[in-house]
Coordinates of C-alpha atoms in Angstrom, one line a residue:
X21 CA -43.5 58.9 -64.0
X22 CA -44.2 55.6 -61.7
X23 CA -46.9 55.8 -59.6
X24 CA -46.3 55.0 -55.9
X25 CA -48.1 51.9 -54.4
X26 CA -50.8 52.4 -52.1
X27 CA -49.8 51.4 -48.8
X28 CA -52.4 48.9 -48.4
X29 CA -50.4 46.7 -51.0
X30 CA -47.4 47.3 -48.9
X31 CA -49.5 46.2 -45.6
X32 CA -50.6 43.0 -47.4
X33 CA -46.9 42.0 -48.6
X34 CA -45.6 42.2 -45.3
X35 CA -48.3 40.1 -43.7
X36 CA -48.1 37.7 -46.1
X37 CA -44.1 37.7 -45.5
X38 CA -44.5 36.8 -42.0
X39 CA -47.5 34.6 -42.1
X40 CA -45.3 32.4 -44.3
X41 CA -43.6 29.3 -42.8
X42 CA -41.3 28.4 -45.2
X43 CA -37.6 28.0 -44.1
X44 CA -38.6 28.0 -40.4
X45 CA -36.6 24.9 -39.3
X46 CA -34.0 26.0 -41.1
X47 CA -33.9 29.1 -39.2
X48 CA -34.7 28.2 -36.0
X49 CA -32.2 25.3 -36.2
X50 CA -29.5 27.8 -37.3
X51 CA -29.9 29.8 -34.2
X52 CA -30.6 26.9 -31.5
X53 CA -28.0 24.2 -32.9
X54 CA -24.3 26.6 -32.1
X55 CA -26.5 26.5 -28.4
X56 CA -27.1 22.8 -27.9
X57 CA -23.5 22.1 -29.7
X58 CA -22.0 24.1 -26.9
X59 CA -23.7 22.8 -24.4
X60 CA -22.9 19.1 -25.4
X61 CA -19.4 20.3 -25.4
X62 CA -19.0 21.6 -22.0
X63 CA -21.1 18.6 -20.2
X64 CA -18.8 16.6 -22.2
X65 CA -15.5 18.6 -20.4
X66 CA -17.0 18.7 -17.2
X67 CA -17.6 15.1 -17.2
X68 CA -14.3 14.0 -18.1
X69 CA -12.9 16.3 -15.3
X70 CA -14.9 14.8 -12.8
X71 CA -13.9 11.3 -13.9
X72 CA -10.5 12.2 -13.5
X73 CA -10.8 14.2 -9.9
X74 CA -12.3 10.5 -9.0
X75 CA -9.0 9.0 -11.0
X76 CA -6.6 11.2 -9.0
X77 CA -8.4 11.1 -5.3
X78 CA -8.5 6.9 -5.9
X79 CA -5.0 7.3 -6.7
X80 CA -4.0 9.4 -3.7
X81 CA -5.6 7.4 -1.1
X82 CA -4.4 4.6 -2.7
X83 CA -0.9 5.8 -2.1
X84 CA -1.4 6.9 1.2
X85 CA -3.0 4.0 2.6
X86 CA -0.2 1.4 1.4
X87 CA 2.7 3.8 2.9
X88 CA 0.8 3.9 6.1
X89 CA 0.7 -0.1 6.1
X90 CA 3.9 -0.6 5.2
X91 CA 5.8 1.6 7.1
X92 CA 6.9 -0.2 9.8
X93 CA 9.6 -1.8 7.5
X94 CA 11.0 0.3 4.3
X95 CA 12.2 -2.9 3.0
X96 CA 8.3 -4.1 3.0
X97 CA 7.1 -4.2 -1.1
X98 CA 5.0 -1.0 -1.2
X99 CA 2.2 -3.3 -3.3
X100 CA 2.1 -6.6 -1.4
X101 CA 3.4 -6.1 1.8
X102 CA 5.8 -9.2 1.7
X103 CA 9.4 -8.4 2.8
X104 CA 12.6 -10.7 4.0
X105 CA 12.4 -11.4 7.7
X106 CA 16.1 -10.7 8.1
X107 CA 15.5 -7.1 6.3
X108 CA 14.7 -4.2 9.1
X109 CA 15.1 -0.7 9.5
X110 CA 17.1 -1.4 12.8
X111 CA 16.4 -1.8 16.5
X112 CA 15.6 1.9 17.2
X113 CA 14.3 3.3 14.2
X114 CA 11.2 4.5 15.8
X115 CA 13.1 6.9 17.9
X116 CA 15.8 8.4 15.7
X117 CA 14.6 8.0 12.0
X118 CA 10.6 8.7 12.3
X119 CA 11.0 12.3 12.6
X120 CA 10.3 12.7 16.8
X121 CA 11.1 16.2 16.8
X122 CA 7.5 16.9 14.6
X123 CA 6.2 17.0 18.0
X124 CA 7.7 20.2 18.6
X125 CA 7.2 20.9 14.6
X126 CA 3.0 20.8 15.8
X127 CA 4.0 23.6 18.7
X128 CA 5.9 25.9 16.3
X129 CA 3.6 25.7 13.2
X130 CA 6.0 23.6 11.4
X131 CA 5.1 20.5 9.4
X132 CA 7.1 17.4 9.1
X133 CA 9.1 15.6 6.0
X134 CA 8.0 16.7 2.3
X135 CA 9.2 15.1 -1.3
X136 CA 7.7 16.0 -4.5
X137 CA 6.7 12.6 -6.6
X138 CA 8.7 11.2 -8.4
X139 CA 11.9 11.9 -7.6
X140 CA 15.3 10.1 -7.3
X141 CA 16.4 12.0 -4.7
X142 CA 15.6 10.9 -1.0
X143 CA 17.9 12.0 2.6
X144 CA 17.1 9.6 5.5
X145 CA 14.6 7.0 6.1
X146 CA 11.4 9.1 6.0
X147 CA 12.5 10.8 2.5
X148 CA 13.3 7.2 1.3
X149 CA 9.8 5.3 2.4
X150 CA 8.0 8.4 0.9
X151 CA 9.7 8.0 -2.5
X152 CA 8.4 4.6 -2.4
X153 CA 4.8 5.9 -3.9
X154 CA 6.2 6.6 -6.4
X155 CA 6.4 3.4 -8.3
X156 CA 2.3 3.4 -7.5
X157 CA 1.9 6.9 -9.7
X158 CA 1.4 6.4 -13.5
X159 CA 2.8 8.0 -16.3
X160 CA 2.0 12.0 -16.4
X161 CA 0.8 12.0 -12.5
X162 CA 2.8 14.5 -9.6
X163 CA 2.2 15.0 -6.4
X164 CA 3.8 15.2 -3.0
X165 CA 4.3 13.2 -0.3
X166 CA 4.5 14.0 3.4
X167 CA 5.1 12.1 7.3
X168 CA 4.0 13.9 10.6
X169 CA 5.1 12.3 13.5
X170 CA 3.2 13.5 16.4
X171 CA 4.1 11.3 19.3
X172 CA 0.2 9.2 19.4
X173 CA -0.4 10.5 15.6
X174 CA 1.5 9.7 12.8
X175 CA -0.1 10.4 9.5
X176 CA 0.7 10.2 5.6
X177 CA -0.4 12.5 4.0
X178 CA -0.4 12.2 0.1
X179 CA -1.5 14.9 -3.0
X180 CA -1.5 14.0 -6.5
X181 CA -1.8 15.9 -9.7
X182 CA -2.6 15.3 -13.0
X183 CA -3.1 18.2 -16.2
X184 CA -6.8 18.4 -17.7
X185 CA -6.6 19.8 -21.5
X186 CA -9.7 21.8 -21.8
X187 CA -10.5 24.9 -23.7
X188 CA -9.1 28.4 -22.5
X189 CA -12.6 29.8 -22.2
X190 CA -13.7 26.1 -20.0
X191 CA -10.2 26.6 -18.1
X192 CA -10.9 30.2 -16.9
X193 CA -14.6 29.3 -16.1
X194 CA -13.3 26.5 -14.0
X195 CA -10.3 28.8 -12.8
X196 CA -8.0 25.3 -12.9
X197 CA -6.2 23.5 -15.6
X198 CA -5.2 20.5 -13.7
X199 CA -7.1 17.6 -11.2
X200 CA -5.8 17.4 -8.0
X201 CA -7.2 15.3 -4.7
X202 CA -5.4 14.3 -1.4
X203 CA -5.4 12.1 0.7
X204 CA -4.7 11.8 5.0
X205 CA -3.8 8.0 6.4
X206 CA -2.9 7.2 10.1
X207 CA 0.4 5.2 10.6
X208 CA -1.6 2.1 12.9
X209 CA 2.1 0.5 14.4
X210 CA -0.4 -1.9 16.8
X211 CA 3.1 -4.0 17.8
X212 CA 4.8 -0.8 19.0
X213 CA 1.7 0.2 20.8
X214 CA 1.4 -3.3 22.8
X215 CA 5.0 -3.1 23.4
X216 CA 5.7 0.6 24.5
X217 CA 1.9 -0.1 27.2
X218 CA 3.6 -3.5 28.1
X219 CA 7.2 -1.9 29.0
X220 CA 5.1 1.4 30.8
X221 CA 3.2 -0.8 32.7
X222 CA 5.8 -3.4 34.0
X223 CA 9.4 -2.4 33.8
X224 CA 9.2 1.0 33.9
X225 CA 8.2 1.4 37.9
X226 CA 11.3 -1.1 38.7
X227 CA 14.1 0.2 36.6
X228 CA 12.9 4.3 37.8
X229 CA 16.2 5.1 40.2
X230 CA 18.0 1.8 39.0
X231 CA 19.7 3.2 36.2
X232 CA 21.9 6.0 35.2
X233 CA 21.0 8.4 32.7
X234 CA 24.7 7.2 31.0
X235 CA 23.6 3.8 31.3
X236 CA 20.7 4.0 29.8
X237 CA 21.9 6.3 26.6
X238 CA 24.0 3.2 25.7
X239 CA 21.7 1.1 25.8
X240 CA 20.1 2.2 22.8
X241 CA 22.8 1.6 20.8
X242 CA 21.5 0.3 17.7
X243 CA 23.5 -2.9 17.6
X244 CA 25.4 -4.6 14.7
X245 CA 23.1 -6.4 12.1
X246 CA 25.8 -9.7 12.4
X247 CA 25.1 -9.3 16.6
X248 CA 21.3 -10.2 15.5
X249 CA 21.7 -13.1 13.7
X250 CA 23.4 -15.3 16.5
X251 CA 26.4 -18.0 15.8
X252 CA 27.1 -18.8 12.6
X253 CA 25.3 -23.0 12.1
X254 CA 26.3 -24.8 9.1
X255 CA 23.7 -27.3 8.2
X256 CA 24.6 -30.1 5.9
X257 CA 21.1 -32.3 6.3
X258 CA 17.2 -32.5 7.1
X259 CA 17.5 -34.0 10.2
X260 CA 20.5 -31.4 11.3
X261 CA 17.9 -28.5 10.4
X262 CA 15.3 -30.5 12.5
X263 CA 17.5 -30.5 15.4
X264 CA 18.3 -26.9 15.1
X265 CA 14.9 -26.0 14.7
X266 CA 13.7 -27.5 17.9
X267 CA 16.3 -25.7 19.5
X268 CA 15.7 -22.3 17.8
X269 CA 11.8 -22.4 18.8
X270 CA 12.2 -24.3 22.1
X271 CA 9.5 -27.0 21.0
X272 CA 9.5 -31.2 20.7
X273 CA 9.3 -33.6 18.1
X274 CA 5.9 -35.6 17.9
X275 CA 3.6 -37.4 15.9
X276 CA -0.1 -37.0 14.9
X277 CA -2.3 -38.2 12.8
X278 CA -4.0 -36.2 10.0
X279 CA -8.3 -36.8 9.6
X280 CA -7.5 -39.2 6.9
X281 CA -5.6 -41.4 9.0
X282 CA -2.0 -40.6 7.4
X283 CA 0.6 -40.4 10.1
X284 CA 2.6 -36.6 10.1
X285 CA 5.6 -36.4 12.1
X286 CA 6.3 -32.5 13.2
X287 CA 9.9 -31.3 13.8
X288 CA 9.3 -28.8 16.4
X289 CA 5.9 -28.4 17.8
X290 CA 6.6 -25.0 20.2
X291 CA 4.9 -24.6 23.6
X292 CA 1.8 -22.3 21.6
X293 CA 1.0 -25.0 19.4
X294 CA 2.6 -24.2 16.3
X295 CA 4.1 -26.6 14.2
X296 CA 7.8 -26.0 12.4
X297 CA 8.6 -28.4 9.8
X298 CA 13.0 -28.2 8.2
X299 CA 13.0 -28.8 4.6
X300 CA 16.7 -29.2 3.1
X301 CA 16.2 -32.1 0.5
X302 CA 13.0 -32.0 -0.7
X303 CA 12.0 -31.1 -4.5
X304 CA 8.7 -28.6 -5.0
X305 CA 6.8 -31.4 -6.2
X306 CA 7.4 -33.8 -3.7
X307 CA 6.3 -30.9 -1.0
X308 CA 3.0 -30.1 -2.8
X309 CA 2.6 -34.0 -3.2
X310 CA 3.4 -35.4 0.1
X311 CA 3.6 -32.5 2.5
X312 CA 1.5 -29.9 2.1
X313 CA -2.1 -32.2 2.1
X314 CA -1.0 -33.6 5.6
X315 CA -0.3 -29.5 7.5
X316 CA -3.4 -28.7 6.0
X317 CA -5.3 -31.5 7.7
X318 CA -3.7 -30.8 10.8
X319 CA -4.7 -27.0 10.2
X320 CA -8.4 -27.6 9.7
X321 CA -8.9 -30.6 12.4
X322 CA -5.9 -30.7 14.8
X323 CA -7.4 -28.4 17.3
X324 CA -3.4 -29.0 18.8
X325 CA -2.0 -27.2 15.8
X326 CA -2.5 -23.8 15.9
X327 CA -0.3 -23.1 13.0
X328 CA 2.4 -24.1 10.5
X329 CA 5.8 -22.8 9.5
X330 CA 7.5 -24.4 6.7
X331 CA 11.4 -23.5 7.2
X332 CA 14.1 -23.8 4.3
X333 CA 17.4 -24.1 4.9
X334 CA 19.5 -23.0 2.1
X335 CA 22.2 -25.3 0.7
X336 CA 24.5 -23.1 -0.7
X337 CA 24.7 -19.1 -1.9
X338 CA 22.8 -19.8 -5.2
X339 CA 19.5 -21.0 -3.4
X340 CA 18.8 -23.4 -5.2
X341 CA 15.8 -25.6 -4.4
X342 CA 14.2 -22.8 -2.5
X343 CA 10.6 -22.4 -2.9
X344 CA 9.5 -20.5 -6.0
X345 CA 7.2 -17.1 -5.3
X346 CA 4.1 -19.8 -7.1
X347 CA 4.7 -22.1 -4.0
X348 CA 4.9 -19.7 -1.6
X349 CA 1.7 -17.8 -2.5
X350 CA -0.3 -21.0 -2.5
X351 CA 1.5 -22.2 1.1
X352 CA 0.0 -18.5 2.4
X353 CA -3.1 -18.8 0.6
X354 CA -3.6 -22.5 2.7
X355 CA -2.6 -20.7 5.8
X356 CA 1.3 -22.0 6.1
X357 CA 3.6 -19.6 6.5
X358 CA 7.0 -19.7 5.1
X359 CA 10.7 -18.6 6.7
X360 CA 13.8 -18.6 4.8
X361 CA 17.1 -19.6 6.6
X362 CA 20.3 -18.2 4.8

């Protein structure tokens, strides 16, 4: 029959058991590694989601901020600004295709023109310069894109979206699955606003009583694009687009002489000091040679010149020997600006 141990055996085992520190790490790192992993895991989520809220909000204002700029003109590049002269929306654009009646949208709780982004299809003018934004939105990104015309207030309002992949349990702490950030720009039309005070302030008070209410409904007739351009004027050589010229702008032919004592003859030199010089012959290279040092000299120390516009007649439909885009980015860049005549 075995003899039972006497508990103070028993006592001693057990203390020695938990005195012991063998296997401690590997304990201790068993139960506090699955809690650092996690940890690492989640800061690593949560930082990626915040760099992409920053991603999406620089995106939206982005957006927002070149439709505001270049709203003026929907033919306007939505990057660079730079559009064709001869390219408008028409006369009174302002007054039948920039959504007015959001005015009385404002009263009735009613907000003005929507379109989801992307999307290929666009009614009117508003619909059509929102899709523009479009083209700004990389691959995988949605939002929407909205105008309110409030009379004084005009605003573009843009929201983009993108998907974040995260685990369910991360998604349903964060209660999203998706970045989102929007963006609210004011539509500043400054040549608008110094017209509209200019005509409230002088011609207003002497047409009130002169003009019938029939009278003045056709007058906003949004005339023919060919009525804009004027008589048709065939020119056949430089010194025909210089004569021209000086008739288009008003201004006289002189003569001046640039800081390094080189002699530069202007075409049209107008009656606010800018210079217009015709080009119809002339190669690239021969502009950037013998041309362009001589307006800059008169630009930086010809307090007479205000300013220079380099106009190019066309020869024929093609266009050949017009300026390329190069050129005409380094003519801005020196301050000269540049006018295409079709």
């Amino acid at each position: 029959m075995r003899r039972a141990r006497p508990p103070v055996v028993r006592r001693s085992r057990l203390r020695q058991f938990i005195n012991n520190e063998l296997g401690t790490f590997t304990l201790e790192a068993s139960l506090v590694f699955p809690v650092i992993l996690i940890c690492t895991v989640t800061l690593l989520f949560v930082g990626m989601f915040a760099y992409q809220h920053v991603f999406v909000g620089q995106l939206a204002r982005s957006a927002a901020e070149k439709l505001a700029f270049t709203w003026t003109n929907s033919h306007k590049d939505i990057s660079t600004g730079s559009y064709n002269p001869q390219e408008t929306d028409g006369l009174y654009w302002r007054l039948t295709q920039d959504n007015v009646s959001d005015l009385f949208g404002l009263l009735l709780g009613r907000s003005g023109a929507s379109i989801a982004l992307p999307t290929n299809e666009a009614n009117g003018l508003v619909e059509k310069k929102l899709a523009r934004a479009a083209v700004l939105l990389p691959t995988g990104v949605t939002g929407t894109a909205s105008y309110a015309n409030y009379l004084l207030d005009h605003r573009v309002e843009v929201t983009v979206n993108k998907s974040f992949i995260m685990p369910s349990i991360l998604s349903r702490w964060m209660h999203t699955t998706q970045t989102e950030s929007k963006a609210v720009v004011h539509v500043i039309d400054s040549i608008e606003l110094i017209r509209t005070t200019d005509l409230t302030r002088t011609y207003l008070p002497t047409l009130v009583g002169r003009i019938s209410t029939e009278k003045a409904k056709a007058a906003l007739v949004d005339p023919v694009k060919s009525d804009l351009s004027g008589p048709s004027v065939s020119i056949q050589s430089e010194r025909q687009a210089s004569s021209y010229l000086r008739s288009l702008v008003g201004g006289t032919e002189v003569v001046r002489t640039t800081a390094s004592g080189k002699s530069r003859k202007i075409d049209a030199l107008d009656a606010r000091g800018i210079g217009h010089q015709a080009f119809y012959s002339l190669t690239e290279a021969q502009l950037r040679t013998e041309q362009l040092p001589k307006d800059v000299e008169l630009l930086e120390h010809d307090p007479t010149v205000k300013g220079i516009v380099w106009h190019f007649f066309k020869k024929d439909a093609s266009g050949k020997g017009m300026p390329t885009v190069a050129f005409r980015k380094e003519l801005e860049r020196k301050g000269i600006v540049v006018v295409i005549h079709n």
